[in-house]
């Protein structure tokens, strides 16, 4: 998964989503003009990138793509995934009987 390189991660407040229009790269800490949150530019960007990645995963329907059967890394060679027949009911534990 890749986040668009022009995604405004460091200029958008992670709390209220207010976007600063002009923020030079030498500004490392800033205060949101909308909600007053004080934040470090890099920490704010990390929070926004994480949130955007989660949003994309939820929107893309990863279950379908994860069960596709083939994985093609950027290097080239394809590997085939094998799926073990796991039933979610098997993973639950029954209460133990008291002796």
CSV table of C-alpha atoms in Angstrom, one decimal:
chain,number,residue,atom,x,y,z
A,1,UNK,CA,0.0,0.0,0.0
A,2,UNK,CA,1.3,3.5,-0.8
A,3,UNK,CA,0.1,6.8,0.4
A,4,UNK,CA,0.0,9.5,-2.3
A,5,UNK,CA,3.2,11.5,-2.1
A,6,UNK,CA,1.3,14.8,-2.2
A,7,UNK,CA,-1.0,13.7,0.7
A,8,UNK,CA,-0.9,16.8,3.1
A,9,UNK,CA,0.1,14.7,6.1
A,10,UNK,CA,2.2,17.3,7.9
A,11,UNK,CA,0.0,20.3,7.1
A,12,UNK,CA,-3.3,18.7,8.3
A,13,UNK,CA,-4.2,18.6,12.0
A,14,UNK,CA,-4.7,15.0,13.1
A,15,UNK,CA,-7.3,16.1,15.6
A,16,UNK,CA,-9.8,18.3,13.7
A,17,UNK,CA,-8.5,17.8,10.1
A,18,UNK,CA,-7.9,21.6,9.6
A,19,UNK,CA,-5.4,22.0,6.7
A,20,UNK,CA,-2.8,24.7,6.8
A,21,UNK,CA,-2.3,26.2,3.4
A,22,UNK,CA,1.2,27.6,3.9
A,23,UNK,CA,3.8,25.9,6.1
A,24,UNK,CA,7.4,26.2,5.2
A,25,UNK,CA,9.6,23.1,5.8
A,26,UNK,CA,11.6,24.9,8.5
A,27,UNK,CA,8.5,25.0,10.7
A,28,UNK,CA,8.9,22.0,13.0
A,29,UNK,CA,6.2,22.7,15.6
A,30,UNK,CA,2.9,24.4,15.0
A,31,UNK,CA,-0.4,25.2,16.6
A,32,UNK,CA,-3.6,24.4,14.7
A,33,UNK,CA,-5.5,27.6,13.9
A,34,UNK,CA,-8.9,25.8,14.3
A,35,UNK,CA,-8.6,23.7,17.5
A,36,UNK,CA,-5.5,25.1,19.1
A,37,UNK,CA,-3.6,21.7,19.3
A,38,UNK,CA,0.1,22.1,19.6
A,39,UNK,CA,2.0,19.4,17.7
A,40,UNK,CA,5.4,18.4,16.2
A,41,UNK,CA,5.3,18.4,12.4
A,42,UNK,CA,6.8,14.9,12.1
A,43,UNK,CA,4.6,13.3,14.8
A,44,UNK,CA,1.5,14.9,13.3
A,45,UNK,CA,2.5,13.5,9.9
A,46,UNK,CA,3.0,10.0,11.3
A,47,UNK,CA,-0.4,10.1,12.9
A,48,UNK,CA,-2.0,11.3,9.6
A,49,UNK,CA,-0.2,8.7,7.4
A,50,UNK,CA,-1.2,5.9,9.8
A,51,UNK,CA,-4.8,7.1,9.8
A,52,UNK,CA,-4.8,7.3,5.9
A,53,UNK,CA,-3.3,3.8,5.6
A,54,UNK,CA,-6.0,2.4,7.9
A,55,UNK,CA,-8.7,4.3,5.9
A,56,UNK,CA,-7.4,2.9,2.6
A,57,UNK,CA,-7.3,-0.6,4.0
A,58,UNK,CA,-10.9,-0.4,5.2
A,59,UNK,CA,-12.1,1.1,1.9
A,60,UNK,CA,-10.2,-1.3,-0.4
A,61,UNK,CA,-11.7,-4.5,1.0
A,62,UNK,CA,-8.5,-6.2,1.8
A,63,UNK,CA,-10.1,-9.5,2.5
A,64,UNK,CA,-10.8,-10.1,-1.2
A,65,UNK,CA,-7.2,-9.1,-2.2
A,66,UNK,CA,-5.7,-11.1,0.6
A,67,UNK,CA,-7.4,-14.3,-0.6
A,68,UNK,CA,-6.3,-13.8,-4.2
A,69,UNK,CA,-3.7,-16.6,-3.9
A,70,UNK,CA,-0.6,-15.0,-5.4
A,71,UNK,CA,1.9,-12.5,-4.0
A,72,UNK,CA,4.0,-10.5,-6.4
A,73,UNK,CA,6.7,-8.5,-4.6
A,74,UNK,CA,8.2,-5.4,-6.2
A,75,UNK,CA,11.4,-7.4,-7.0
A,76,UNK,CA,9.5,-9.7,-9.5
A,77,UNK,CA,9.2,-13.4,-8.5
A,78,UNK,CA,5.7,-14.6,-7.7
A,79,UNK,CA,5.1,-16.8,-4.7
A,80,UNK,CA,1.9,-18.9,-4.2
A,81,UNK,CA,0.1,-18.7,-0.9
A,82,UNK,CA,-1.5,-21.8,0.5
A,83,UNK,CA,-4.5,-21.4,2.8
A,84,UNK,CA,-4.9,-23.6,5.8
A,85,UNK,CA,-8.5,-24.6,6.4
A,86,UNK,CA,-9.0,-22.7,9.7
A,87,UNK,CA,-12.5,-22.5,11.0
A,88,UNK,CA,-13.1,-19.5,13.3
A,89,UNK,CA,-15.2,-21.7,15.6
A,90,UNK,CA,-12.2,-23.9,16.3
A,91,UNK,CA,-10.3,-20.9,17.7
A,92,UNK,CA,-12.8,-20.3,20.5
A,93,UNK,CA,-12.2,-22.0,23.8
A,94,UNK,CA,-14.9,-23.8,25.8
A,95,UNK,CA,-15.2,-23.1,29.5
A,96,UNK,CA,-13.4,-25.7,31.6
A,97,UNK,CA,-15.4,-28.0,33.8
A,98,UNK,CA,-14.6,-27.7,37.5
A,99,UNK,CA,-13.5,-30.8,39.4
